PDB file of C-alpha atoms and ligand atoms in Angstrom:
ATOM      1  CA  UNK A   5      32.558   7.250 -20.084  1.00 43.00           C
ATOM      2  CA  UNK A   6      30.683   4.506 -18.299  1.00 45.00           C
ATOM      3  CA  UNK A   7      28.203   2.488 -20.288  1.00 46.00           C
ATOM      4  CA  UNK A   8      24.778   3.487 -18.909  1.00 42.00           C
ATOM      5  CA  UNK A   9      23.507  -0.057 -19.401  1.00 44.00           C
ATOM      6  CA  UNK A  10      26.078  -1.190 -16.837  1.00 63.00           C
ATOM      7  CA  UNK A  11      25.201   1.510 -14.381  1.00 74.00           C
ATOM      8  CA  UNK A  12      21.424   1.553 -14.571  1.00 95.00           C
ATOM      9  CA  UNK A  13      19.078  -0.122 -12.117  1.00 98.00           C
ATOM     10  CA  UNK A  14      15.358  -0.684 -11.789  1.00 98.00           C
ATOM     11  CA  UNK A  15      14.127  -0.994  -8.200  1.00 98.00           C
ATOM     12  CA  UNK A  16      10.962  -2.885  -7.269  1.00 98.00           C
ATOM     13  CA  UNK A  17       9.570  -0.148  -5.088  1.00 96.00           C
ATOM     14  CA  UNK A  18       6.382  -0.759  -3.114  1.00 92.00           C
ATOM     15  CA  UNK A  19       6.715   2.003  -0.544  1.00 93.00           C
ATOM     16  CA  UNK A  20       7.532  -0.376   2.307  1.00 93.00           C
ATOM     17  CA  UNK A  21      10.562  -0.336   4.578  1.00 95.00           C
ATOM     18  CA  UNK A  22      12.420  -3.000   2.615  1.00 95.00           C
ATOM     19  CA  UNK A  23      11.970  -1.545  -0.839  1.00 96.00           C
ATOM     20  CA  UNK A  24      12.745   1.975   0.434  1.00 97.00           C
ATOM     21  CA  UNK A  25      16.054   0.660   1.760  1.00 98.00           C
ATOM     22  CA  UNK A  26      16.672  -1.060  -1.568  1.00 98.00           C
ATOM     23  CA  UNK A  27      16.058   2.218  -3.406  1.00 98.00           C
ATOM     24  CA  UNK A  28      18.668   3.948  -1.231  1.00 98.00           C
ATOM     25  CA  UNK A  29      21.051   1.022  -1.813  1.00 97.00           C
ATOM     26  CA  UNK A  30      20.653   1.421  -5.573  1.00 97.00           C
ATOM     27  CA  UNK A  31      21.005   5.219  -5.481  1.00 96.00           C
ATOM     28  CA  UNK A  32      24.286   4.801  -3.607  1.00 95.00           C
ATOM     29  CA  UNK A  33      25.622   2.518  -6.366  1.00 95.00           C
ATOM     30  CA  UNK A  34      24.186   3.245  -9.766  1.00 95.00           C
ATOM     31  CA  UNK A  35      24.312   6.340 -11.952  1.00 94.00           C
ATOM     32  CA  UNK A  36      20.735   5.892 -13.132  1.00 96.00           C
ATOM     33  CA  UNK A  37      17.954   4.465 -10.999  1.00 98.00           C
ATOM     34  CA  UNK A  38      14.320   4.021 -11.963  1.00 98.00           C
ATOM     35  CA  UNK A  39      11.486   2.550  -9.883  1.00 98.00           C
ATOM     36  CA  UNK A  40       8.512   0.321 -10.562  1.00 97.00           C
ATOM     37  CA  UNK A  41       5.462  -0.220  -8.389  1.00 95.00           C
ATOM     38  CA  UNK A  42       2.687  -2.766  -8.735  1.00 91.00           C
ATOM     39  CA  UNK A  43      -0.923  -2.169  -7.824  1.00 86.00           C
ATOM     40  CA  UNK A  44      -2.760  -5.417  -7.261  1.00 78.00           C
ATOM     41  CA  UNK A  45      -5.732  -4.430  -5.160  1.00 69.00           C
ATOM     42  CA  UNK A  46      -3.706  -4.911  -1.994  1.00 65.00           C
ATOM     43  CA  UNK A  47      -5.698  -3.965   1.079  1.00 58.00           C
ATOM     44  CA  UNK A  48      -2.762  -1.863   2.240  1.00 57.00           C
ATOM     45  CA  UNK A  49      -2.956   0.240  -0.915  1.00 68.00           C
ATOM     46  CA  UNK A  50      -1.918   3.149   1.269  1.00 75.00           C
ATOM     47  CA  UNK A  51       1.565   1.697   0.785  1.00 75.00           C
ATOM     48  CA  UNK A  52       1.539   2.901  -2.824  1.00 78.00           C
ATOM     49  CA  UNK A  53       0.746   6.458  -1.764  1.00 83.00           C
ATOM     50  CA  UNK A  54       3.971   6.412   0.291  1.00 88.00           C
ATOM     51  CA  UNK A  55       6.078   5.955  -2.829  1.00 93.00           C
ATOM     52  CA  UNK A  56       6.086   9.588  -4.020  1.00 94.00           C
ATOM     53  CA  UNK A  57       7.093  11.145  -0.661  1.00 95.00           C
ATOM     54  CA  UNK A  58       9.841   8.529  -0.265  1.00 96.00           C
ATOM     55  CA  UNK A  59      11.188   9.164  -3.767  1.00 97.00           C
ATOM     56  CA  UNK A  60      11.014  12.910  -3.181  1.00 96.00           C
ATOM     57  CA  UNK A  61      12.785  12.637   0.181  1.00 97.00           C
ATOM     58  CA  UNK A  62      15.493  10.372  -1.145  1.00 96.00           C
ATOM     59  CA  UNK A  63      16.183  12.636  -4.110  1.00 96.00           C
ATOM     60  CA  UNK A  64      17.098  15.324  -1.578  1.00 95.00           C
ATOM     61  CA  UNK A  65      19.734  13.143   0.118  1.00 94.00           C
ATOM     62  CA  UNK A  66      23.356  13.004  -1.112  1.00 88.00           C
ATOM     63  CA  UNK A  67      22.401  14.782  -4.365  1.00 86.00           C
ATOM     64  CA  UNK A  68      20.687  11.570  -5.337  1.00 95.00           C
ATOM     65  CA  UNK A  69      18.297  13.616  -7.505  1.00 95.00           C
ATOM     66  CA  UNK A  70      20.971  13.392 -10.219  1.00 95.00           C
ATOM     67  CA  UNK A  71      20.477   9.633 -10.249  1.00 96.00           C
ATOM     68  CA  UNK A  72      16.784   9.146  -9.619  1.00 97.00           C
ATOM     69  CA  UNK A  73      14.905   8.667 -12.876  1.00 97.00           C
ATOM     70  CA  UNK A  74      11.289   7.944 -13.805  1.00 97.00           C
ATOM     71  CA  UNK A  75       8.802   5.912 -11.813  1.00 97.00           C
ATOM     72  CA  UNK A  76       6.735   3.207 -13.512  1.00 96.00           C
ATOM     73  CA  UNK A  77       3.487   1.761 -12.180  1.00 93.00           C
ATOM     74  CA  UNK A  78       1.711  -1.339 -13.366  1.00 93.00           C
ATOM     75  CA  UNK A  79      -1.818  -2.250 -12.391  1.00 89.00           C
ATOM     76  CA  UNK A  80      -2.006  -6.002 -11.909  1.00 85.00           C
ATOM     77  CA  UNK A  81      -5.242  -5.906  -9.948  1.00 80.00           C
ATOM     78  CA  UNK A  82      -7.563  -7.425 -12.548  1.00 77.00           C
ATOM     79  CA  UNK A  83      -5.055 -10.175 -13.377  1.00 77.00           C
ATOM     80  CA  UNK A  84      -4.504 -11.208  -9.760  1.00 75.00           C
ATOM     81  CA  UNK A  85      -8.185 -10.826  -8.852  1.00 72.00           C
ATOM     82  CA  UNK A  86      -8.886 -13.419 -11.528  1.00 72.00           C
ATOM     83  CA  UNK A  87      -6.504 -15.859  -9.843  1.00 71.00           C
ATOM     84  CA  UNK A  88      -8.343 -15.749  -6.543  1.00 63.00           C
ATOM     85  CA  UNK A  89      -8.710 -13.852  -3.318  1.00 54.00           C
ATOM     86  CA  UNK A  90      -6.179 -13.966  -0.521  1.00 57.00           C
ATOM     87  CA  UNK A  91      -6.056 -12.020   2.713  1.00 54.00           C
ATOM     88  CA  UNK A  92      -3.809  -9.402   1.124  1.00 55.00           C
ATOM     89  CA  UNK A  93      -6.358  -8.492  -1.510  1.00 57.00           C
ATOM     90  CA  UNK A  94      -9.656  -9.266   0.226  1.00 56.00           C
ATOM     91  CA  UNK A  95     -11.183  -8.527   3.597  1.00 58.00           C
ATOM     92  CA  UNK A  96     -10.486 -12.023   4.945  1.00 59.00           C
ATOM     93  CA  UNK A  97      -8.628 -12.307   8.238  1.00 61.00           C
ATOM     94  CA  UNK A  98      -4.872 -12.966   8.092  1.00 60.00           C
ATOM     95  CA  UNK A  99      -4.252 -16.510   9.328  1.00 64.00           C
ATOM     96  CA  UNK A 100      -1.675 -19.267   8.759  1.00 61.00           C
ATOM     97  CA  UNK A 101      -2.460 -21.824   6.081  1.00 64.00           C
ATOM     98  CA  UNK A 102      -1.889 -25.576   6.370  1.00 64.00           C
ATOM     99  CA  UNK A 103       1.397 -25.116   4.483  1.00 60.00           C
ATOM    100  CA  UNK A 104       2.622 -22.739   7.183  1.00 59.00           C
ATOM    101  CA  UNK A 105       2.238 -19.704   4.925  1.00 58.00           C
ATOM    102  CA  UNK A 106       0.354 -16.582   5.967  1.00 57.00           C
ATOM    103  CA  UNK A 107      -2.946 -16.233   4.108  1.00 60.00           C
ATOM    104  CA  UNK A 108      -1.539 -12.979   2.689  1.00 58.00           C
ATOM    105  CA  UNK A 109       0.493 -15.094   0.290  1.00 62.00           C
ATOM    106  CA  UNK A 110      -0.220 -14.414  -3.388  1.00 74.00           C
ATOM    107  CA  UNK A 111       1.244 -17.480  -5.114  1.00 80.00           C
ATOM    108  CA  UNK A 112       4.308 -16.608  -7.178  1.00 85.00           C
ATOM    109  CA  UNK A 113       3.753 -12.874  -6.800  1.00 86.00           C
ATOM    110  CA  UNK A 114       7.451 -12.037  -6.977  1.00 91.00           C
ATOM    111  CA  UNK A 115       7.853 -14.163 -10.099  1.00 94.00           C
ATOM    112  CA  UNK A 116       5.207 -12.041 -11.816  1.00 93.00           C
ATOM    113  CA  UNK A 117       6.726  -8.805 -10.523  1.00 95.00           C
ATOM    114  CA  UNK A 118      10.252  -9.757 -11.612  1.00 97.00           C
ATOM    115  CA  UNK A 119       9.043 -10.716 -15.081  1.00 97.00           C
ATOM    116  CA  UNK A 120       7.275  -7.366 -15.535  1.00 97.00           C
ATOM    117  CA  UNK A 121      10.264  -5.539 -14.064  1.00 98.00           C
ATOM    118  CA  UNK A 122      12.636  -7.280 -16.480  1.00 98.00           C
ATOM    119  CA  UNK A 123      10.439  -6.285 -19.417  1.00 98.00           C
ATOM    120  CA  UNK A 124      10.627  -2.642 -18.268  1.00 98.00           C
ATOM    121  CA  UNK A 125      14.388  -2.920 -17.644  1.00 97.00           C
ATOM    122  CA  UNK A 126      14.781  -4.323 -21.138  1.00 97.00           C
ATOM    123  CA  UNK A 127      12.922  -1.387 -22.663  1.00 96.00           C
ATOM    124  CA  UNK A 128      14.795   1.138 -20.520  1.00 96.00           C
ATOM    125  CA  UNK A 129      18.287  -0.361 -20.993  1.00 95.00           C
ATOM    126  CA  UNK A 130      18.755  -1.077 -17.281  1.00 96.00           C
ATOM    127  CA  UNK A 131      21.029  -3.949 -16.319  1.00 96.00           C
ATOM    128  CA  UNK A 132      20.292  -4.311 -12.604  1.00 97.00           C
ATOM    129  CA  UNK A 133      16.940  -5.252 -11.098  1.00 98.00           C
ATOM    130  CA  UNK A 134      16.832  -4.640  -7.354  1.00 98.00           C
ATOM    131  CA  UNK A 135      14.326  -6.256  -5.004  1.00 97.00           C
ATOM    132  CA  UNK A 136      13.830  -6.506  -1.254  1.00 95.00           C
ATOM    133  CA  UNK A 137      13.375 -10.262  -1.138  1.00 94.00           C
ATOM    134  CA  UNK A 138      14.768 -11.754   2.033  1.00 91.00           C
ATOM    135  CA  UNK A 139      15.141 -15.286   3.364  1.00 88.00           C
ATOM    136  CA  UNK A 140      15.770 -14.185   6.936  1.00 82.00           C
ATOM    137  CA  UNK A 141      12.360 -12.674   7.803  1.00 68.00           C
ATOM    138  CA  UNK A 142      10.544 -14.073   4.817  1.00 59.00           C
ATOM    139  CA  UNK A 143       7.501 -15.577   6.529  1.00 63.00           C
ATOM    140  CA  UNK A 144       7.978 -18.723   4.444  1.00 70.00           C
ATOM    141  CA  UNK A 145       7.277 -17.109   1.068  1.00 80.00           C
ATOM    142  CA  UNK A 146       8.966 -19.478  -1.390  1.00 86.00           C
ATOM    143  CA  UNK A 147       9.266 -16.751  -4.042  1.00 88.00           C
ATOM    144  CA  UNK A 148      11.557 -14.789  -1.692  1.00 89.00           C
ATOM    145  CA  UNK A 149      14.137 -17.579  -1.565  1.00 93.00           C
ATOM    146  CA  UNK A 150      17.622 -16.916  -2.893  1.00 95.00           C
ATOM    147  CA  UNK A 151      17.400 -20.020  -5.093  1.00 95.00           C
ATOM    148  CA  UNK A 152      14.131 -18.732  -6.591  1.00 95.00           C
ATOM    149  CA  UNK A 153      15.704 -15.378  -7.441  1.00 97.00           C
ATOM    150  CA  UNK A 154      18.781 -17.015  -8.972  1.00 97.00           C
ATOM    151  CA  UNK A 155      16.559 -19.272 -11.075  1.00 98.00           C
ATOM    152  CA  UNK A 156      14.519 -16.236 -12.194  1.00 98.00           C
ATOM    153  CA  UNK A 157      17.696 -14.409 -13.188  1.00 98.00           C
ATOM    154  CA  UNK A 158      18.670 -17.332 -15.382  1.00 98.00           C
ATOM    155  CA  UNK A 159      15.187 -17.672 -16.887  1.00 98.00           C
ATOM    156  CA  UNK A 160      14.876 -13.941 -17.605  1.00 98.00           C
ATOM    157  CA  UNK A 161      18.334 -13.751 -19.168  1.00 98.00           C
ATOM    158  CA  UNK A 162      17.614 -16.723 -21.403  1.00 98.00           C
ATOM    159  CA  UNK A 163      14.096 -15.606 -22.244  1.00 97.00           C
ATOM    160  CA  UNK A 164      15.024 -11.982 -23.032  1.00 97.00           C
ATOM    161  CA  UNK A 165      18.563 -12.561 -24.278  1.00 97.00           C
ATOM    162  CA  UNK A 166      20.050 -10.108 -21.781  1.00 95.00           C
ATOM    163  CA  UNK A 167      22.533 -10.164 -18.896  1.00 95.00           C
ATOM    164  CA  UNK A 168      20.343  -8.798 -16.154  1.00 97.00           C
ATOM    165  CA  UNK A 169      21.667  -8.949 -12.617  1.00 97.00           C
ATOM    166  CA  UNK A 170      19.022  -9.472  -9.930  1.00 98.00           C
ATOM    167  CA  UNK A 171      20.272  -7.742  -6.779  1.00 98.00           C
ATOM    168  CA  UNK A 172      18.730  -8.589  -3.401  1.00 97.00           C
ATOM    169  CA  UNK A 173      20.682  -6.568  -0.819  1.00 97.00           C
ATOM    170  CA  UNK A 174      18.406  -7.685   2.038  1.00 96.00           C
ATOM    171  CA  UNK A 175      18.535 -11.418   1.309  1.00 95.00           C
ATOM    172  CA  UNK A 176      20.644 -12.413   4.316  1.00 95.00           C
ATOM    173  CA  UNK A 177      19.895  -9.691   6.838  1.00 94.00           C
ATOM    174  CA  UNK A 178      16.974  -9.356   9.248  1.00 92.00           C
ATOM    175  CA  UNK A 179      14.781  -6.325   9.910  1.00 93.00           C
ATOM    176  CA  UNK A 180      17.264  -4.945  12.457  1.00 95.00           C
ATOM    177  CA  UNK A 181      19.943  -5.271   9.769  1.00 96.00           C
ATOM    178  CA  UNK A 182      17.680  -3.431   7.328  1.00 96.00           C
ATOM    179  CA  UNK A 183      17.484  -0.419   9.666  1.00 97.00           C
ATOM    180  CA  UNK A 184      21.262  -0.599  10.119  1.00 98.00           C
ATOM    181  CA  UNK A 185      21.743  -0.691   6.339  1.00 98.00           C
ATOM    182  CA  UNK A 186      19.535   2.367   5.900  1.00 98.00           C
ATOM    183  CA  UNK A 187      21.604   4.178   8.514  1.00 98.00           C
ATOM    184  CA  UNK A 188      24.853   3.200   6.785  1.00 98.00           C
ATOM    185  CA  UNK A 189      23.519   4.431   3.431  1.00 97.00           C
ATOM    186  CA  UNK A 190      21.913   7.704   4.440  1.00 96.00           C
ATOM    187  CA  UNK A 191      22.456   8.289   8.130  1.00 97.00           C
ATOM    188  CA  UNK A 192      19.709   9.487  10.446  1.00 97.00           C
ATOM    189  CA  UNK A 193      17.968  11.561   7.718  1.00 97.00           C
ATOM    190  CA  UNK A 194      17.327   8.380   5.704  1.00 98.00           C
ATOM    191  CA  UNK A 195      16.190   6.445   8.793  1.00 98.00           C
ATOM    192  CA  UNK A 196      13.835   9.320   9.669  1.00 97.00           C
ATOM    193  CA  UNK A 197      12.468   9.380   6.116  1.00 97.00           C
ATOM    194  CA  UNK A 198      11.791   5.634   6.135  1.00 97.00           C
ATOM    195  CA  UNK A 199      10.196   5.758   9.595  1.00 97.00           C
ATOM    196  CA  UNK A 200       7.934   8.630   8.606  1.00 96.00           C
ATOM    197  CA  UNK A 201       6.936   7.704   5.062  1.00 95.00           C
ATOM    198  CA  UNK A 202       7.388   3.980   4.420  1.00 95.00           C
ATOM    199  CA  UNK A 203       4.477   1.677   5.117  1.00 92.00           C
ATOM    200  CA  UNK A 204       4.479  -1.951   6.242  1.00 88.00           C
ATOM    201  CA  UNK A 205       1.133  -2.534   8.005  1.00 88.00           C
ATOM    202  CA  UNK A 206      -1.045  -5.146   6.310  1.00 81.00           C
ATOM    203  CA  UNK A 207      -4.173  -3.353   7.499  1.00 82.00           C
ATOM    204  CA  UNK A 208      -3.184  -0.053   5.912  1.00 82.00           C
ATOM    205  CA  UNK A 209      -3.470   1.780   9.224  1.00 84.00           C
ATOM    206  CA  UNK A 210      -1.663   5.126   9.421  1.00 87.00           C
ATOM    207  CA  UNK A 211      -3.516   6.680  12.347  1.00 88.00           C
ATOM    208  CA  UNK A 212      -1.058   5.644  15.085  1.00 93.00           C
ATOM    209  CA  UNK A 213       2.567   6.808  15.014  1.00 95.00           C
ATOM    210  CA  UNK A 214       4.975   4.470  16.805  1.00 97.00           C
ATOM    211  CA  UNK A 215       8.746   5.065  17.220  1.00 96.00           C
ATOM    212  CA  UNK A 216       9.222   2.795  14.159  1.00 97.00           C
ATOM    213  CA  UNK A 217       6.542   4.445  12.035  1.00 96.00           C
ATOM    214  CA  UNK A 218       2.808   4.178  11.341  1.00 95.00           C
ATOM    215  CA  UNK A 219       0.734   1.016  11.637  1.00 94.00           C
ATOM    216  CA  UNK A 220      -1.817  -0.953  13.608  1.00 92.00           C
ATOM    217  CA  UNK A 221       0.983  -2.328  15.791  1.00 93.00           C
ATOM    218  CA  UNK A 222      -0.373  -5.869  15.937  1.00 90.00           C
ATOM    219  CA  UNK A 223      -0.484  -7.409  12.424  1.00 86.00           C
ATOM    220  CA  UNK A 224       2.451  -9.670  11.394  1.00 84.00           C
ATOM    221  CA  UNK A 225       4.075  -6.896   9.310  1.00 87.00           C
ATOM    222  CA  UNK A 226       3.886  -4.379  12.165  1.00 92.00           C
ATOM    223  CA  UNK A 227       5.194  -6.967  14.642  1.00 92.00           C
ATOM    224  CA  UNK A 228       8.176  -7.726  12.394  1.00 91.00           C
ATOM    225  CA  UNK A 229       8.930  -4.049  11.837  1.00 94.00           C
ATOM    226  CA  UNK A 230       8.673  -3.208  15.532  1.00 96.00           C
ATOM    227  CA  UNK A 231      10.835  -6.166  16.605  1.00 95.00           C
ATOM    228  CA  UNK A 232      13.543  -5.212  14.106  1.00 95.00           C
ATOM    229  CA  UNK A 233      13.469  -1.583  15.210  1.00 97.00           C
ATOM    230  CA  UNK A 234      13.740  -2.574  18.876  1.00 97.00           C
ATOM    231  CA  UNK A 235      16.699  -4.905  18.185  1.00 96.00           C
ATOM    232  CA  UNK A 236      18.439  -2.223  16.099  1.00 96.00           C
ATOM    233  CA  UNK A 237      17.939   0.436  18.780  1.00 94.00           C
ATOM    234  CA  UNK A 238      19.133  -1.788  21.624  1.00 89.00           C
TER     235      UNK A 238
HETATM  236 ZN1  LIG B 319      -0.225  -3.516  11.130  1.00 81.07          ZN
END
């Protein structure tokens, strides 16, 4: 019998295209998969409401319902609000900062998320922590870098006396590659599910349905998603 600690994974699951693909990636590999979502007063909070339909839809694919375990949610809104407003959590316009980062950047956000996720994984006996961080389309977020994730893995393992493995299946692929990965994992039904129910738009708009899903069509997240879809389809 396989040790469940070796086969369990916790997926950082926001309800976006990337994390939905990561959830499918984990369900294809691990016997036990749980999810965690973080509320932090993001203006596209609609993203969080996409999580349940995506989980439900994925459970119906490949008999993955045998593998999909509980969902955890953590409200980090008050903590991050105390750090200061950014465009992701306030009504300010999304612009580029002097450092070349979009004003949506919450400093070190993924470091906080990974630390909370590791604490949950510790409690739940899950060895793998899966996140959609990516250097290819990463908009310059330093906490999405491969070196950052490797350093976090080391810090978490030392600090919690565990052997967690931080998996980032999207690290070296672009958004077209992410659609291709979804197709490889779950075929057209998974692609259709992600198009219909995942959310990327920074503005939280779900009134307009494009071939690649719902969104305003013009914000940086929509532009990235559309460009990847177009490259994948061509
Ligand atoms: Zn948008």
